[in-house]
Tab-separated table of C-alpha atoms in Angstrom:
chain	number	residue	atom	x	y	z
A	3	UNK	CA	0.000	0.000	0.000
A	4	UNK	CA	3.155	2.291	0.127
A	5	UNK	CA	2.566	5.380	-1.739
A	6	UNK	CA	-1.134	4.721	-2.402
A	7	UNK	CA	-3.488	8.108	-1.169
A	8	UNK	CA	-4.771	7.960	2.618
A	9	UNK	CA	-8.442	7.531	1.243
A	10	UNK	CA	-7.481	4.349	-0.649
A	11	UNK	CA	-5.964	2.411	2.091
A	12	UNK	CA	-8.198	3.798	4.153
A	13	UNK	CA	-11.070	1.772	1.791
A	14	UNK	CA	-9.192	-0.787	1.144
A	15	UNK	CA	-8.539	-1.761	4.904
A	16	UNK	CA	-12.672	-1.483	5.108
A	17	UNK	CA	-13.005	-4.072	2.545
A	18	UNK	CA	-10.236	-6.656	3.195
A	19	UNK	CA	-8.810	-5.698	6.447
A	20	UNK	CA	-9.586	-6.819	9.826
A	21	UNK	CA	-10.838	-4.295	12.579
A	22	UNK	CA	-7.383	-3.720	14.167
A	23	UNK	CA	-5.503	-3.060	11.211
A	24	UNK	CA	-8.226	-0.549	10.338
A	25	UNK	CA	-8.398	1.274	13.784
A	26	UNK	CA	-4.421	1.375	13.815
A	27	UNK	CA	-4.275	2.964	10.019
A	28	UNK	CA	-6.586	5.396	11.064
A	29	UNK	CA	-5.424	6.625	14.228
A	30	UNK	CA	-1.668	6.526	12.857
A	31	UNK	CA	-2.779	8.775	10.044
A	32	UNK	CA	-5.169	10.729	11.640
A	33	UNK	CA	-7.636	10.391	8.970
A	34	UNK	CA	-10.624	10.786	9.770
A	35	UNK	CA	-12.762	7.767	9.544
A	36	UNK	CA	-15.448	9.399	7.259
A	37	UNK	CA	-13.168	10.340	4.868
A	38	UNK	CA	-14.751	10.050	1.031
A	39	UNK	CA	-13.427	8.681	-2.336
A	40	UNK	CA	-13.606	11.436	-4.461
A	41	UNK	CA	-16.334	11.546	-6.870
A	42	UNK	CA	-18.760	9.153	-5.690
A	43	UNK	CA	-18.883	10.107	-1.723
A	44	UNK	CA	-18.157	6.395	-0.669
A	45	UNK	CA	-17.037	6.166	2.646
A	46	UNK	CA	-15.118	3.320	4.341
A	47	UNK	CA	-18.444	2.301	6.471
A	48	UNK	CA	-20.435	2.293	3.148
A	49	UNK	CA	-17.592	-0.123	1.789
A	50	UNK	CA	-16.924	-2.087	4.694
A	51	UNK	CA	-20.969	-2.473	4.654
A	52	UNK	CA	-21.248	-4.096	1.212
A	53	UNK	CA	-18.537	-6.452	2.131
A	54	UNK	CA	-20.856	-7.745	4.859
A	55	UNK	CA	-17.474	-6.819	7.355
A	56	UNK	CA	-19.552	-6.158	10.593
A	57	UNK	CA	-16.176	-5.615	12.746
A	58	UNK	CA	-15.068	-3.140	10.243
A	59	UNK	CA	-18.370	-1.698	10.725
A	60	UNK	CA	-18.302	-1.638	14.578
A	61	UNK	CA	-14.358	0.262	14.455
A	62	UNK	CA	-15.438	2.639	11.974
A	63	UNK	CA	-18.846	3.502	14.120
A	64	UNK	CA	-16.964	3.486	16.915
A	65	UNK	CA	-14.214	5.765	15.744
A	66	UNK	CA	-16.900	8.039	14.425
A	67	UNK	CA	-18.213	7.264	11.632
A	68	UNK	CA	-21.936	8.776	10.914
A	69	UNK	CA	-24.371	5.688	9.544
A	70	UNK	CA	-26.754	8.300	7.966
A	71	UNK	CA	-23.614	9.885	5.826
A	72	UNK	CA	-24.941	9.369	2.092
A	73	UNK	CA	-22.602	9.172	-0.883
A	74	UNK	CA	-22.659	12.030	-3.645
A	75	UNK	CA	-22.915	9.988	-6.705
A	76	UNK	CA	-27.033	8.242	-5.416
A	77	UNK	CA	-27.043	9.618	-1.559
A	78	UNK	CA	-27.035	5.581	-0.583
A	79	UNK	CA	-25.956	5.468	2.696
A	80	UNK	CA	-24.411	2.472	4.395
A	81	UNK	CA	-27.950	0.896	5.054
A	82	UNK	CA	-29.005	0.992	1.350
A	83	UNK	CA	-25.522	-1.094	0.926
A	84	UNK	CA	-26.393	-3.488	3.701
A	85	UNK	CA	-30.304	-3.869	2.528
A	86	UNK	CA	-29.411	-4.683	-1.165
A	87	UNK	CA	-26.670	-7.116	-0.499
A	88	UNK	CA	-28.421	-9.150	2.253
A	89	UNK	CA	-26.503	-7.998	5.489
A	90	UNK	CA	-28.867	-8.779	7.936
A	91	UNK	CA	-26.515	-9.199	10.648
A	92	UNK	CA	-25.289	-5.104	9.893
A	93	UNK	CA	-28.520	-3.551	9.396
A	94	UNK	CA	-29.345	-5.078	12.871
A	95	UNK	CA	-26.365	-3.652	14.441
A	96	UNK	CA	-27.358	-0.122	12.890
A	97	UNK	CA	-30.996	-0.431	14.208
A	98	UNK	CA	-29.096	-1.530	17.249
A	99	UNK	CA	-27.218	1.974	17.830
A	100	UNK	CA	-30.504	4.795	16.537
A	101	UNK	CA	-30.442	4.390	12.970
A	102	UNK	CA	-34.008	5.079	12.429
A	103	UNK	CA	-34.029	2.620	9.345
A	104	UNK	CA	-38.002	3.355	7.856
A	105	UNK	CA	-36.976	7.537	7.150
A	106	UNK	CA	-34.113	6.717	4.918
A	107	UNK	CA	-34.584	7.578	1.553
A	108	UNK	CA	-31.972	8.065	-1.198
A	109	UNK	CA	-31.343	10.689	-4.130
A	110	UNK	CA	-34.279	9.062	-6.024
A	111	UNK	CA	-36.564	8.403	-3.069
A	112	UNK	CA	-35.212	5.081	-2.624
A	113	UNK	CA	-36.589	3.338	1.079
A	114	UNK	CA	-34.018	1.004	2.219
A	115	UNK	CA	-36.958	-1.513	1.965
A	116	UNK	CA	-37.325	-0.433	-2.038
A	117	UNK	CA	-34.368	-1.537	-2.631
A	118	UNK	CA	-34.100	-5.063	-0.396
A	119	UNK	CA	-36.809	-5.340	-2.628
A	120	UNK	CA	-35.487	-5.124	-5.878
A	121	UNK	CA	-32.351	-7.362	-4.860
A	122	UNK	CA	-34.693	-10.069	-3.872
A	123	UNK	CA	-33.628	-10.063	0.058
A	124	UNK	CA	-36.428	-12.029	1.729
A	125	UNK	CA	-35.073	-12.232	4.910
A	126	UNK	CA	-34.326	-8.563	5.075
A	127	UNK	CA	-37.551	-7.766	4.675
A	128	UNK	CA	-39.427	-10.003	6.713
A	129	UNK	CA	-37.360	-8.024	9.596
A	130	UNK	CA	-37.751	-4.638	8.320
A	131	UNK	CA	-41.557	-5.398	8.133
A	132	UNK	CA	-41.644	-6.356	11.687
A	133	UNK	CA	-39.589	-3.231	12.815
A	134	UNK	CA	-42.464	-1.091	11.155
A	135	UNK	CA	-45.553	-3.409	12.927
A	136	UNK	CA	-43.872	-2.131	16.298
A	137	UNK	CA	-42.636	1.532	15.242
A	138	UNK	CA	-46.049	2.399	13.571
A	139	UNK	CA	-48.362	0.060	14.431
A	140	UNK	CA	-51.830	-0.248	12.295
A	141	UNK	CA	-52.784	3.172	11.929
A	142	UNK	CA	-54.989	3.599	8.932
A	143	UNK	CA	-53.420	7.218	9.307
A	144	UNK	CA	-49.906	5.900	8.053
A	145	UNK	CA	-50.556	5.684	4.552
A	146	UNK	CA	-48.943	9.312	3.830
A	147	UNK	CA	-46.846	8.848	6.802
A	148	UNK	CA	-42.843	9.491	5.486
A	149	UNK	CA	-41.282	6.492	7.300
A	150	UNK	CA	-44.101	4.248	5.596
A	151	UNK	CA	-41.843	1.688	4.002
A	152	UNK	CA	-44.444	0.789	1.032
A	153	UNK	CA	-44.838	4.733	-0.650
A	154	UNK	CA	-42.804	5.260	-3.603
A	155	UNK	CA	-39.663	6.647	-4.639
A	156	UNK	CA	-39.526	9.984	-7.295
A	157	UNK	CA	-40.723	8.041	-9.914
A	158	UNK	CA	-43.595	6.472	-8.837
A	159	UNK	CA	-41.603	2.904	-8.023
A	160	UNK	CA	-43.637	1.264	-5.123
A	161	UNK	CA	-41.400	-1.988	-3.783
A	162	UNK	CA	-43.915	-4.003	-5.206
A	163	UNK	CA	-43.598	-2.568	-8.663
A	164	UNK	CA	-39.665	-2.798	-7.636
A	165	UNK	CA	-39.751	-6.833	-6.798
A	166	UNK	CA	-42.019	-7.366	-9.825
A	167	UNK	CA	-40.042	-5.790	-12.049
A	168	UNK	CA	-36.411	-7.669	-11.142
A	169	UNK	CA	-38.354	-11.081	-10.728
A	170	UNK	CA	-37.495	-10.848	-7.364
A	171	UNK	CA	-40.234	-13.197	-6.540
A	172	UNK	CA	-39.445	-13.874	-2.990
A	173	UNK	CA	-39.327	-10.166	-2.286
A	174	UNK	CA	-42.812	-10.146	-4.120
A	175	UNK	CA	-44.268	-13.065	-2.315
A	176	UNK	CA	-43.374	-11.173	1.607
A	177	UNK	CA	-44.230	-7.798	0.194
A	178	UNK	CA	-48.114	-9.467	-0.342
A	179	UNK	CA	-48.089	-10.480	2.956
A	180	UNK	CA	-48.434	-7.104	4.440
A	181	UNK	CA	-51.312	-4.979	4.302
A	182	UNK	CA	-49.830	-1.880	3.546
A	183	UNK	CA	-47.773	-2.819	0.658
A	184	UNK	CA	-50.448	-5.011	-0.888
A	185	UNK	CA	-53.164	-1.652	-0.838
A	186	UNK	CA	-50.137	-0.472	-3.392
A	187	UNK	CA	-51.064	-3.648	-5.557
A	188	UNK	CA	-52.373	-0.728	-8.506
A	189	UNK	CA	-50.366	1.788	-8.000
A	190	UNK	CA	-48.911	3.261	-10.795
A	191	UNK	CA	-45.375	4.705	-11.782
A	192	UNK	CA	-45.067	7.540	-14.376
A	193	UNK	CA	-45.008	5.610	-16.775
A	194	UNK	CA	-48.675	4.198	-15.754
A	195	UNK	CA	-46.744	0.878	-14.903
A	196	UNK	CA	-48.151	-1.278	-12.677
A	197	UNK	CA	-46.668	-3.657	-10.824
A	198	UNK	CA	-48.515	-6.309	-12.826
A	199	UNK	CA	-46.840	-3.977	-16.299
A	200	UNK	CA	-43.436	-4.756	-14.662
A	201	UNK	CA	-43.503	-8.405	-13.782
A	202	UNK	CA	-45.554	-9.482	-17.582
A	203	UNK	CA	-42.676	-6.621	-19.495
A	204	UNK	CA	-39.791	-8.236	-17.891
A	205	UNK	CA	-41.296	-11.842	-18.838
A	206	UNK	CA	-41.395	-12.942	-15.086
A	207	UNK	CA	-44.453	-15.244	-14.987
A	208	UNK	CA	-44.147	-16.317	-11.651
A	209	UNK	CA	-44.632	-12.639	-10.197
A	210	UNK	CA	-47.276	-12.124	-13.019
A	211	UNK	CA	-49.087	-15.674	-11.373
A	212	UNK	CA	-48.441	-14.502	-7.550
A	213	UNK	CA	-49.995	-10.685	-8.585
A	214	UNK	CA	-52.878	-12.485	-10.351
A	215	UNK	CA	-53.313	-14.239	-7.355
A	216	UNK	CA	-53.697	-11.015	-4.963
A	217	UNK	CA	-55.836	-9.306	-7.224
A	218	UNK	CA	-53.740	-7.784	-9.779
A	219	UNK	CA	-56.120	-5.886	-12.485
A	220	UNK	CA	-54.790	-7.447	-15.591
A	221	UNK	CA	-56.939	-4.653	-17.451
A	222	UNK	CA	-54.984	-2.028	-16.011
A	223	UNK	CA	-53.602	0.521	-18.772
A	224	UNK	CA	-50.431	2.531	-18.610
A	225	UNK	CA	-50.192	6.008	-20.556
A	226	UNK	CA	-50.566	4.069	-23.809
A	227	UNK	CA	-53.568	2.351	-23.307
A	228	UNK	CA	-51.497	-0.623	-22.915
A	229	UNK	CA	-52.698	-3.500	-20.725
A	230	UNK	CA	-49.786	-6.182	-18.861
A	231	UNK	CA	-50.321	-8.488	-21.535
A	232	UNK	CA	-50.177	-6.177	-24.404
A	233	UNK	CA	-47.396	-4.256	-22.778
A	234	UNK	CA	-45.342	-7.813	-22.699
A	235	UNK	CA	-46.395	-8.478	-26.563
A	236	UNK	CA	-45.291	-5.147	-27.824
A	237	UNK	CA	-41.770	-6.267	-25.978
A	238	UNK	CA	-41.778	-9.470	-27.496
C-alpha cells in the first residue's frame, strides 16, 4: 500500500482488512474515519458495509463514523448497501445503535426496503416489516406517513412494482403479505406501470401468477392504453 493516497488504504482496509488493522491505520494517520473517495462520496463504512465486514463496521462507528452519511454519486448510505446485499446481521447492528431505518430515503426516493426489494432479500424484509408493525403500528393514518416503508420513490416505483419488475419473486411473495404494501397492488409509476406492467414486461411469470393471485387488475392501462399483456407483446 506504500505510496497509495490515505483515502485508498483507508477503503481498502474497510473491505479486506480486519478491525485492528483498520483502527491502527486510522489513528496513525489521523484520517478521519469518514473520509470520502472522491467523486462518488463512498465512505469506508459504506464499503466495509457491502462487504458484509460487521467488525469493520463496529471500528469505523466506533471511531466516528456517521451511519446516515450518504454518498454524492445516489445519496445511498451504508444501510441501502447493507439492505441490497443481504446484510442482515449489519442492518441489525445499525438499528441496534438509533439508525431510524423506515426515514431513509436516497437521491431518487429510494426506502431502504425499495431496494431489499429489488435485490430479492427475503429475509431482510421479513425483519424490516416487523420493525415497522412495532414503530407504527396499524394506523390507517400511516398511509402518507414518510417512514411508511411501502410509498414510492420519485418516480412512482412502489417496492412491489420494484420486486415485480427484477423477478425478485421472494421479495414479491413477503411484500403481499403485508397490508400496507399489498393496498399499493395498482399503484402506478409515471409511466402508468403497474406492478402487474413490470412483472408481464420483464417476462417474469411467476410474479405475473403470484400478482394475479392477490388481485392484480390485468386490465390495467399505462399512458398508452397498454394493458400487462399487451405491454409484454409489444416487448416481445
Amino acid at each position: 500500500r506504500h505510496g497509495d493516497e490515505p483515502w485508498m488504504v483507508l477503503l481498502q482496509l474497510a473491505r479486506d482488512g480486519s478491525a485492528e488493522e483498520l483502527k491502527q491505520f486510522i489513528r496513525d494517520s489521523n484520517i478521519p474515519p469518514d473520509t470520502v473517495e472522491p467523486g462518488s462520496g463512498v465512505t469506508a463504512l459504506c464499503v466495509a458495509t457491502d462487504a458484509g465486514k460487521l467488525e469493520n463496521v463496529k471500528a469505523l462507528m466506533e471511531l466516528g463514523a456517521v451511519v446516515t452519511r450518504q454518498t454524492t454519486a445516489n445519496g445511498n448510505n451504508p444501510a441501502h448497501f447493507a439492505a441490497r446485499n443481504g446484510h442482515l446481521h449489519i442492518l441489525k447492528y445499525f438499528v441496534e445503535n438509533g439508525l431510524e431505518i423506515l426515514s431513509l430515503r436516497n437521491a431518487q426516493g429510494d426506502s431502504v426496503v425499495l431496494q431489499a426489494a429489488a435485490a430479492n432479500r427475503g429475509d431482510v424484509l421479513e425483519w424490516i416489516l416487523q420493525i415497522e408493525q412495532s414503530v407504527v403500528g396499524i394506523s390507517k393514518s400511516k398511509s402518507r406517513h414518510s417512514n411508511n416503508s411501502s410509498a414510492p420513490n420519485r418516480l412512482g416505483t412502489t417496492p412491489i412494482m420494484a420486486a415485480a419488475g427484477a423477478g425478485a419473486d421472494a421479495a414479491l411473495g413477503v411484500l403481499l403479505q403485508s397490508p400496507s404494501h399489498r393496498s399499493t397492488i395498482e399503484s402506478v409509476d409515471r409511466r402508468g406501470f403497474t406492478a402487474l406492467h413490470l412483472a408481464a414486461a420483464a417476462a417474469r411469470p411467476e410474479c405475473v401468477a403470484r400478482l394475479l393471485g392477490c388481485g392484480a387488475s390485468f386490465r390495467a392501462r399505462d399512458r398508452r392504453g397498454q394493458t400487462p399483456l399487451q405491454l409484454a407483446q409489444a416487448l416481445g
